[in-house]
């Protein structure tokens, strides 16, 4: 067992009153288009892979879909007021590509662009900076029909879309994230198939990862030429530990680290794929899809790197299982629970993992400034008769993670901000509405919003700029 298996609390809970963040530290909340907007048939929006997937029986818990979600498309003014109450400086949201380009190519849909334009203006009027993510998983269905992310052409379409929408919003939006969590798009979407589009073709997932990165790089280059201000990407990272020091377990951890973290960090920040990853994948595929010049495009310098953190992976070598897996070429790896307290997602609560992730990226890579672009927790919240949600578990989760991030800061990591996932309870992908991540409770029958106790506490953190 490594030190990573010790309870995290001791390291992160000391001297909370000393936890003050630097002046100008960004505090925000995050959402994503398909998870909150609803209005899937309005104003010329085209179908996305998530519409298709969610409407396919058996794919999403309870048969839930994003058809209505939080109705943010209509209720965004109320949601902006809630953000103002939270005292946040930034709102991170994603654009629904099929609202802007229903076919995934060609002319812009003016009504879709107008929605985002109104949202941006509404935020700015309340002193909240819009932080745009160009792609948070809702690929226009026509592009999937043409091959999806495993096809190189999708990267080119993405860069075109990025340019067109940046032309419309770039005058008011300073911060642009190309992709959110390309690991999920590639491996959940095309390897295990638990996310849209639900394909189960391991090598196609690795090609998808490359074309997502290529789309990112092409977009960054094009947006730079347009004079874009702050450009970055968000990756979801996990520390990966072996359950024992045995060589086979350590090798399992190395392989998962390559497939989870380094498959993105190395191309982005070093301009190469890890040699050990290529060797691990050699029995199942070649890298013929990587063309000369791609890695130079992908490693175009960034202004920031977004890190999404939720938990740690602890692994051991096992025996290969039948059926689809996220771990292409390493289907034998097993994931081990340590008995730590968990969120409602079944994810072990491990704030030290955030500290380790931030310090690792900062020390091992020539990373640009970092932001935690997502961190948060689902719990089984209850709206009490007096209208309160007493989510002490979420408050405590966030406090531990804020302290861990602060510890990384004090050790020299250039961490510029922190976005809580999520502003609102919302559509949690294949788990539908069964998991609540919000600082704000949403009654899905009435769409009533209720600030949870964690939200009240968070508003004190943002105003004090510390704990
Ligand atoms: O809800 C998701 C989000 O869309 C991407 N990051 C993780 C969150 C919780 O699963």
Coordinates of C-alpha atoms and ligand atoms in Angstrom, one line a residue:
X1 CA 0.0 0.0 0.0
X2 CA 1.3 3.4 -0.8
X3 CA 0.8 6.5 1.4
X4 CA -2.1 7.4 -0.9
X5 CA -4.2 4.9 1.0
X6 CA -4.1 6.9 4.3
X7 CA -7.2 8.9 5.1
X8 CA -6.9 12.2 3.4
X9 CA -8.4 14.3 6.2
X10 CA -5.2 14.8 8.2
X11 CA -3.5 16.5 5.4
X12 CA -6.2 18.8 4.3
X13 CA -8.2 19.7 7.4
X14 CA -5.6 21.6 9.3
X15 CA -5.9 25.3 10.0
X16 CA -8.9 26.0 7.8
X17 CA -9.1 29.5 9.2
X18 CA -5.7 30.1 7.5
X19 CA -7.1 29.1 4.1
X20 CA -7.2 32.4 2.1
X21 CA -6.9 32.4 -1.7
X22 CA -5.0 35.0 -3.7
X23 CA -6.6 38.2 -4.7
X24 CA -8.4 37.8 -8.0
X25 CA -8.9 34.0 -7.5
X26 CA -11.7 32.9 -9.7
X27 CA -14.7 31.3 -8.0
X28 CA -17.3 29.8 -10.2
X29 CA -19.9 27.2 -10.9
X30 CA -20.2 25.0 -14.0
X31 CA -22.9 23.4 -16.0
X32 CA -23.2 21.8 -19.5
X33 CA -25.7 22.4 -22.2
X34 CA -27.4 19.0 -22.5
X35 CA -27.5 18.6 -18.8
X36 CA -29.4 21.8 -18.0
X37 CA -30.9 23.5 -21.1
X38 CA -33.9 21.4 -22.2
X39 CA -35.7 23.0 -25.2
X40 CA -34.2 20.4 -27.5
X41 CA -36.7 21.1 -30.3
X42 CA -36.7 24.8 -30.0
X43 CA -35.4 27.5 -32.3
X44 CA -33.9 25.3 -34.9
X45 CA -31.7 23.1 -32.6
X46 CA -30.7 19.9 -34.4
X47 CA -30.4 16.5 -32.7
X48 CA -27.3 15.6 -30.8
X49 CA -25.9 12.1 -30.1
X50 CA -27.2 12.5 -26.5
X51 CA -30.8 13.0 -27.8
X52 CA -30.5 9.8 -29.8
X53 CA -28.8 7.9 -27.0
X54 CA -31.2 9.0 -24.2
X55 CA -34.2 8.1 -26.4
X56 CA -32.8 4.6 -26.9
X57 CA -34.5 2.3 -24.4
X58 CA -32.2 1.0 -21.8
X59 CA -29.4 3.5 -22.1
X60 CA -30.3 5.9 -19.3
X61 CA -31.6 5.1 -15.9
X62 CA -35.3 5.6 -15.6
X63 CA -35.6 6.4 -19.3
X64 CA -34.6 10.0 -18.5
X65 CA -33.7 12.4 -21.3
X66 CA -32.5 15.9 -21.5
X67 CA -35.6 17.1 -23.3
X68 CA -36.6 19.4 -20.4
X69 CA -33.7 19.1 -18.0
X70 CA -33.6 22.3 -15.8
X71 CA -35.3 24.3 -18.5
X72 CA -32.3 26.6 -18.3
X73 CA -33.0 27.7 -21.9
X74 CA -36.0 29.6 -20.6
X75 CA -35.1 30.1 -16.9
X76 CA -31.5 31.4 -17.3
X77 CA -32.4 34.9 -15.9
X78 CA -33.5 33.2 -12.6
X79 CA -30.4 31.1 -12.7
X80 CA -28.2 34.2 -13.2
X81 CA -29.8 35.7 -10.1
X82 CA -28.9 32.6 -8.2
X83 CA -25.3 32.9 -9.4
X84 CA -25.3 36.5 -8.2
X85 CA -26.5 35.3 -4.8
X86 CA -23.6 32.8 -4.7
X87 CA -21.2 35.7 -5.2
X88 CA -19.4 33.9 -8.0
X89 CA -17.2 35.8 -10.5
X90 CA -17.5 33.3 -13.4
X91 CA -20.1 31.0 -14.8
X92 CA -18.7 28.1 -16.9
X93 CA -21.2 26.7 -19.3
X94 CA -21.1 24.9 -22.6
X95 CA -22.5 25.7 -26.0
X96 CA -24.7 23.1 -27.7
X97 CA -23.1 22.7 -31.0
X98 CA -26.4 21.4 -32.6
X99 CA -28.1 24.6 -31.5
X100 CA -25.5 26.7 -33.3
X101 CA -24.9 24.4 -36.3
X102 CA -27.8 21.9 -36.5
X103 CA -26.0 19.9 -39.2
X104 CA -22.6 20.2 -37.6
X105 CA -21.4 22.2 -40.6
X106 CA -22.3 25.2 -42.6
X107 CA -24.4 28.2 -41.7
X108 CA -25.1 29.2 -38.2
X109 CA -28.6 29.0 -36.7
X110 CA -29.2 32.6 -35.7
X111 CA -31.8 31.7 -33.0
X112 CA -29.3 29.4 -31.3
X113 CA -26.6 32.0 -31.4
X114 CA -29.0 34.6 -30.0
X115 CA -29.7 32.4 -27.0
X116 CA -26.0 32.3 -26.0
X117 CA -25.7 36.0 -26.8
X118 CA -28.5 36.8 -24.4
X119 CA -27.1 34.5 -21.7
X120 CA -23.7 36.2 -22.0
X121 CA -25.2 39.7 -21.8
X122 CA -27.3 38.7 -18.8
X123 CA -24.3 37.4 -17.0
X124 CA -22.2 40.5 -17.8
X125 CA -25.0 42.8 -16.5
X126 CA -24.7 41.0 -13.1
X127 CA -21.0 41.3 -13.1
X128 CA -20.4 37.6 -13.8
X129 CA -17.9 36.6 -16.5
X130 CA -19.0 34.0 -19.0
X131 CA -16.6 31.1 -19.4
X132 CA -17.4 29.1 -22.5
X133 CA -16.8 25.4 -23.2
X134 CA -17.2 24.7 -26.9
X135 CA -17.9 21.0 -26.5
X136 CA -19.3 19.1 -23.6
X137 CA -20.3 15.9 -25.4
X138 CA -23.4 16.9 -27.5
X139 CA -22.1 16.1 -30.9
X140 CA -24.5 17.0 -33.8
X141 CA -26.0 13.6 -34.8
X142 CA -25.3 14.2 -38.5
X143 CA -21.5 14.2 -37.7
X144 CA -21.8 10.9 -35.8
X145 CA -23.7 9.5 -38.8
X146 CA -20.7 10.6 -40.9
X147 CA -18.3 8.7 -38.6
X148 CA -18.2 10.6 -35.3
X149 CA -15.0 11.4 -33.5
X150 CA -13.1 8.3 -34.8
X151 CA -13.3 10.1 -38.2
X152 CA -10.7 12.8 -38.8
X153 CA -13.2 15.1 -40.5
X154 CA -15.0 15.7 -37.2
X155 CA -11.9 17.5 -36.0
X156 CA -12.1 19.9 -39.0
X157 CA -15.8 20.5 -38.5
X158 CA -15.1 21.3 -34.8
X159 CA -12.5 23.9 -35.7
X160 CA -14.9 25.6 -38.2
X161 CA -17.7 25.7 -35.6
X162 CA -15.3 27.2 -33.0
X163 CA -14.3 30.0 -35.4
X164 CA -17.8 30.9 -36.3
X165 CA -19.1 31.1 -32.8
X166 CA -16.0 32.9 -31.5
X167 CA -16.7 35.5 -34.2
X168 CA -20.1 36.1 -32.5
X169 CA -19.3 35.9 -28.8
X170 CA -15.5 36.6 -28.7
X171 CA -16.2 40.4 -28.1
X172 CA -17.8 39.6 -24.8
X173 CA -16.3 36.2 -23.7
X174 CA -12.7 36.2 -22.6
X175 CA -12.3 32.5 -21.6
X176 CA -12.7 29.7 -24.0
X177 CA -12.3 26.0 -23.2
X178 CA -12.3 23.8 -26.3
X179 CA -13.3 20.4 -24.9
X180 CA -14.6 19.1 -21.6
X181 CA -13.2 15.7 -20.6
X182 CA -12.2 14.3 -23.9
X183 CA -11.5 11.0 -22.1
X184 CA -15.3 10.6 -21.5
X185 CA -16.1 11.5 -25.1
X186 CA -13.6 9.0 -26.4
X187 CA -13.6 6.1 -24.0
X188 CA -17.1 6.1 -22.5
X189 CA -18.6 7.0 -25.9
X190 CA -16.7 4.6 -28.2
X191 CA -15.1 1.9 -26.0
X192 CA -17.4 0.9 -23.1
X193 CA -20.3 2.6 -24.9
X194 CA -22.0 3.7 -21.6
X195 CA -22.2 7.2 -23.0
X196 CA -23.4 8.5 -26.4
X197 CA -23.0 7.4 -29.1
X198 CA -22.7 4.0 -27.3
X199 CA -20.3 2.3 -29.7
X200 CA -18.1 -0.4 -28.3
X201 CA -15.0 -0.4 -30.5
X202 CA -11.8 -0.1 -28.5
X203 CA -9.4 1.1 -31.2
X204 CA -12.0 3.6 -32.5
X205 CA -12.0 5.1 -29.0
X206 CA -8.2 5.7 -29.3
X207 CA -8.7 7.3 -32.7
X208 CA -11.5 9.4 -31.2
X209 CA -9.2 10.6 -28.5
X210 CA -6.7 11.7 -31.2
X211 CA -9.3 13.5 -33.3
X212 CA -10.7 15.3 -30.2
X213 CA -7.2 16.5 -29.5
X214 CA -6.7 17.4 -33.1
X215 CA -10.0 19.4 -33.1
X216 CA -8.8 21.1 -30.0
X217 CA -5.5 22.1 -31.6
X218 CA -7.0 23.2 -34.8
X219 CA -9.5 25.4 -32.9
X220 CA -6.8 26.9 -30.7
X221 CA -4.7 27.9 -33.7
X222 CA -7.7 29.4 -35.5
X223 CA -9.0 31.2 -32.5
X224 CA -5.5 32.7 -31.8
X225 CA -5.6 34.1 -35.3
X226 CA -8.9 35.7 -34.4
X227 CA -7.3 37.3 -31.4
X228 CA -8.9 35.1 -28.8
X229 CA -7.9 36.1 -25.2
X230 CA -7.7 33.0 -22.9
X231 CA -7.7 29.6 -24.5
X232 CA -7.5 26.2 -22.8
X233 CA -8.9 22.7 -22.5
X234 CA -10.3 20.7 -19.6
X235 CA -9.2 17.2 -18.8
X236 CA -10.5 14.9 -16.1
X237 CA -7.5 13.5 -14.2
X238 CA -7.1 10.8 -11.5
X239 CA -4.2 9.7 -9.5
X240 CA -3.7 6.0 -10.2
X241 CA -2.2 3.9 -7.5
X242 CA -1.4 0.2 -7.4
X243 CA -3.2 -1.6 -4.6
X244 CA 0.1 -3.4 -3.6
X245 CA 3.7 -2.9 -4.5
X246 CA 3.8 -6.1 -6.6
X247 CA 5.2 -5.6 -10.1
X248 CA 2.0 -6.7 -11.8
X249 CA -0.1 -4.2 -9.8
X250 CA 2.4 -1.4 -10.4
X251 CA 2.2 -2.2 -14.1
X252 CA -1.6 -2.1 -14.0
X253 CA -1.4 1.4 -12.5
X254 CA 1.0 2.5 -15.1
X255 CA -1.3 1.3 -17.9
X256 CA -4.4 3.0 -16.5
X257 CA -2.4 6.2 -15.9
X258 CA -1.4 6.1 -19.6
X259 CA -5.0 5.5 -20.8
X260 CA -6.6 8.0 -18.4
X261 CA -4.2 10.9 -17.9
X262 CA -1.1 10.7 -20.1
X263 CA -2.9 10.0 -23.3
X264 CA -4.1 13.6 -23.1
X265 CA -1.4 15.4 -21.0
X266 CA 1.5 14.2 -23.1
X267 CA 0.2 15.2 -26.6
X268 CA -1.1 18.5 -25.2
X269 CA 1.9 19.6 -23.1
X270 CA 4.8 17.6 -24.6
X271 CA 3.7 17.1 -28.2
X272 CA 4.0 13.3 -28.2
X273 CA 2.1 10.2 -27.2
X274 CA 3.7 8.2 -24.3
X275 CA 5.9 5.4 -25.7
X276 CA 4.5 2.9 -23.2
X277 CA 0.9 3.7 -24.2
X278 CA 1.8 3.0 -27.9
X279 CA 3.5 -0.3 -26.8
X280 CA 0.5 -1.3 -24.6
X281 CA -1.9 -0.7 -27.6
X282 CA 0.3 -2.3 -30.2
X283 CA -1.4 -5.7 -30.0
X284 CA -4.8 -4.2 -30.8
X285 CA -4.1 -1.3 -33.1
X286 CA -1.5 0.9 -34.8
X287 CA -1.2 4.7 -34.7
X288 CA -1.6 5.1 -38.5
X289 CA -4.3 7.7 -37.8
X290 CA -1.7 10.1 -36.4
X291 CA -0.4 12.2 -39.3
X292 CA 2.7 14.3 -39.6
X293 CA 2.1 17.6 -37.9
X294 CA -0.8 16.6 -35.8
X295 CA 1.1 16.6 -32.6
X296 CA 2.6 20.0 -33.3
X297 CA -1.0 21.3 -33.8
X298 CA -2.2 19.5 -30.6
X299 CA 0.6 21.0 -28.5
X300 CA -0.1 24.6 -29.5
X301 CA 0.6 26.6 -26.3
X302 CA -2.4 27.2 -24.1
X303 CA -3.2 30.0 -21.7
X304 CA -4.6 27.6 -19.1
X305 CA -5.3 24.0 -18.4
X306 CA -8.6 23.0 -16.8
X307 CA -8.5 20.1 -14.4
X308 CA -11.6 18.2 -13.4
X309 CA -11.2 16.1 -10.3
X310 CA -13.5 13.7 -8.5
X311 CA -11.6 10.7 -7.1
X312 CA -8.7 8.4 -7.3
X313 CA -8.2 5.0 -9.1
X314 CA -6.7 2.2 -7.1
X315 CA -6.0 -0.8 -9.3
X316 CA -4.6 -4.3 -9.5
X317 CA -3.7 -6.7 -12.2
X318 CA -6.6 -9.2 -12.7
X319 CA -7.9 -11.4 -15.5
X320 CA -9.3 -10.1 -18.7
X321 CA -13.1 -9.9 -18.7
X322 CA -15.5 -10.4 -21.6
X323 CA -17.4 -7.5 -22.9
X324 CA -16.8 -3.8 -23.6
X325 CA -14.3 -1.9 -21.4
X326 CA -13.0 1.6 -21.1
X327 CA -9.4 0.2 -20.7
X328 CA -8.5 -0.6 -24.3
X329 CA -5.8 -3.3 -24.4
X330 CA -5.8 -3.5 -20.6
X331 CA -9.1 -5.1 -20.0
X332 CA -7.6 -7.2 -17.2
X333 CA -7.2 -4.3 -14.8
X334 CA -9.4 -4.3 -11.7
X335 CA -10.5 -1.3 -9.7
X336 CA -10.4 -1.6 -6.0
X337 CA -12.3 0.2 -3.3
X338 CA -10.4 1.1 -0.1
X339 CA -13.4 1.6 2.2
X340 CA -13.3 5.3 2.2
X341 CA -16.5 7.3 2.5
X342 CA -18.2 7.6 -0.9
X343 CA -20.5 10.0 -2.7
X344 CA -23.8 8.9 -4.1
X345 CA -21.9 8.1 -7.3
X346 CA -19.9 5.5 -5.4
X347 CA -16.8 7.5 -5.8
X348 CA -14.4 7.5 -2.8
X349 CA -13.9 10.9 -1.2
X350 CA -10.2 11.7 -1.5
X351 CA -9.2 15.4 -1.3
X352 CA -5.5 14.5 -1.2
X353 CA -6.0 13.2 -4.7
X354 CA -6.8 16.7 -5.9
X355 CA -3.6 18.0 -4.2
X356 CA -1.6 15.2 -5.9
X357 CA -3.1 15.8 -9.3
X358 CA -2.5 19.6 -9.3
X359 CA 1.1 19.2 -8.0
X360 CA 1.8 16.4 -10.4
X361 CA 0.7 18.3 -13.5
X362 CA 2.5 21.4 -12.4
X363 CA 5.8 19.6 -11.6
X364 CA 5.9 16.9 -14.3
X365 CA 4.7 19.0 -17.2
X366 CA 5.5 22.5 -18.4
X367 CA 1.9 23.4 -17.7
X368 CA 0.2 26.7 -18.1
X369 CA -1.8 28.2 -15.2
X370 CA -4.3 25.7 -13.8
X371 CA -8.0 26.0 -13.0
X372 CA -10.1 23.4 -11.2
X373 CA -12.8 23.5 -13.8
X374 CA -15.0 20.9 -12.0
X375 CA -15.2 19.4 -8.6
X376 CA -18.2 18.5 -6.6
X377 CA -20.3 15.7 -5.3
X378 CA -23.6 14.0 -5.6
X379 CA -25.4 13.1 -2.4
X380 CA -28.9 11.8 -1.7
X381 CA -30.3 15.3 -0.9
X382 CA -33.7 15.8 0.7
X383 CA -35.8 18.9 0.5
X384 CA -37.1 19.3 4.1
X385 CA -40.6 20.5 4.9
X386 CA -39.1 23.9 5.9
X387 CA -37.7 24.3 2.4
X388 CA -34.1 23.6 3.4
X389 CA -31.7 21.1 2.0
X390 CA -29.3 20.2 4.8
X391 CA -26.4 18.9 2.7
X392 CA -23.6 19.0 5.3
X393 CA -22.0 16.1 3.4
X394 CA -21.5 18.3 0.3
X395 CA -20.3 21.3 2.4
X396 CA -17.7 19.0 4.0
X397 CA -16.7 17.5 0.7
X398 CA -16.1 20.9 -0.8
X399 CA -14.3 22.3 2.2
X400 CA -11.8 19.4 2.1
X401 CA -11.2 19.8 -1.6
X402 CA -10.8 23.6 -1.3
X403 CA -8.2 23.1 1.4
X404 CA -6.4 20.5 -0.7
X405 CA -6.3 23.0 -3.6
X406 CA -5.0 25.7 -1.3
X407 CA -2.3 23.4 -0.1
X408 CA -1.1 23.0 -3.8
X409 CA -1.2 26.7 -4.1
X410 CA 1.0 27.3 -1.1
X411 CA 3.5 24.8 -2.6
X412 CA 3.8 26.9 -5.8
X413 CA 1.2 25.6 -8.1
X414 CA -0.2 28.4 -10.2
X415 CA -3.8 27.7 -9.5
X416 CA -6.0 30.5 -10.7
X417 CA -9.6 29.4 -9.9
X418 CA -12.1 26.8 -8.9
X419 CA -15.5 25.9 -10.4
X420 CA -17.9 23.8 -8.4
X421 CA -19.8 21.2 -10.3
X422 CA -22.6 22.0 -10.4
X423 CA -24.7 25.1 -10.1
X424 CA -27.9 23.1 -10.4
X425 CA -29.0 19.5 -10.0
X426 CA -29.1 18.2 -13.5
X427 CA -29.2 15.4 -16.0
X428 CA -26.3 13.1 -14.9
X429 CA -25.9 11.4 -18.3
X430 CA -26.5 7.6 -18.2
X431 CA -27.7 8.1 -14.6
X432 CA -30.4 10.5 -15.6
X433 CA -31.8 12.6 -12.8
X434 CA -31.0 10.1 -10.1
X435 CA -27.9 11.9 -9.0
X436 CA -27.9 15.4 -7.6
X437 CA -24.7 17.5 -7.8
X438 CA -26.1 21.0 -7.5
X439 CA -25.5 23.8 -5.0
X440 CA -29.1 24.5 -6.0
X441 CA -31.8 21.9 -5.6
X442 CA -34.2 21.5 -8.6
X443 CA -37.7 20.1 -8.3
X444 CA -38.0 18.5 -11.7
X445 CA -41.9 18.6 -11.5
X446 CA -42.1 22.3 -10.9
X447 CA -38.6 23.5 -11.9
X448 CA -38.5 25.3 -8.5
X449 CA -35.0 26.1 -7.5
X450 CA -33.9 26.0 -3.8
X451 CA -30.4 27.1 -2.6
X452 CA -29.0 24.2 -0.6
X453 CA -27.1 24.8 2.7
X454 CA -23.9 24.1 0.8
X455 CA -24.8 26.9 -1.6
X456 CA -25.2 29.3 1.3
X457 CA -21.9 28.2 2.7
X458 CA -20.2 28.5 -0.7
X459 CA -21.5 32.1 -1.0
X460 CA -19.5 32.9 2.2
X461 CA -16.4 31.2 0.8
X462 CA -16.6 33.3 -2.4
X463 CA -17.1 36.5 -0.5
X464 CA -14.3 35.8 2.1
X465 CA -12.1 34.4 -0.7
X466 CA -11.3 31.6 1.8
X467 CA -12.6 29.2 4.4
Ligands
LIG1 O1 -21.9 15.6 -14.8 C1 -20.5 15.4 -15.1 C2 -20.0 16.5 -16.0 O2 -20.8 16.6 -17.2 C3 -18.6 16.1 -16.5 N1 -17.8 15.9 -15.3 C4 -18.3 15.0 -14.3 C5 -19.7 15.4 -13.9 C6 -20.2 14.4 -12.8 O3 -20.2 13.1 -13.3

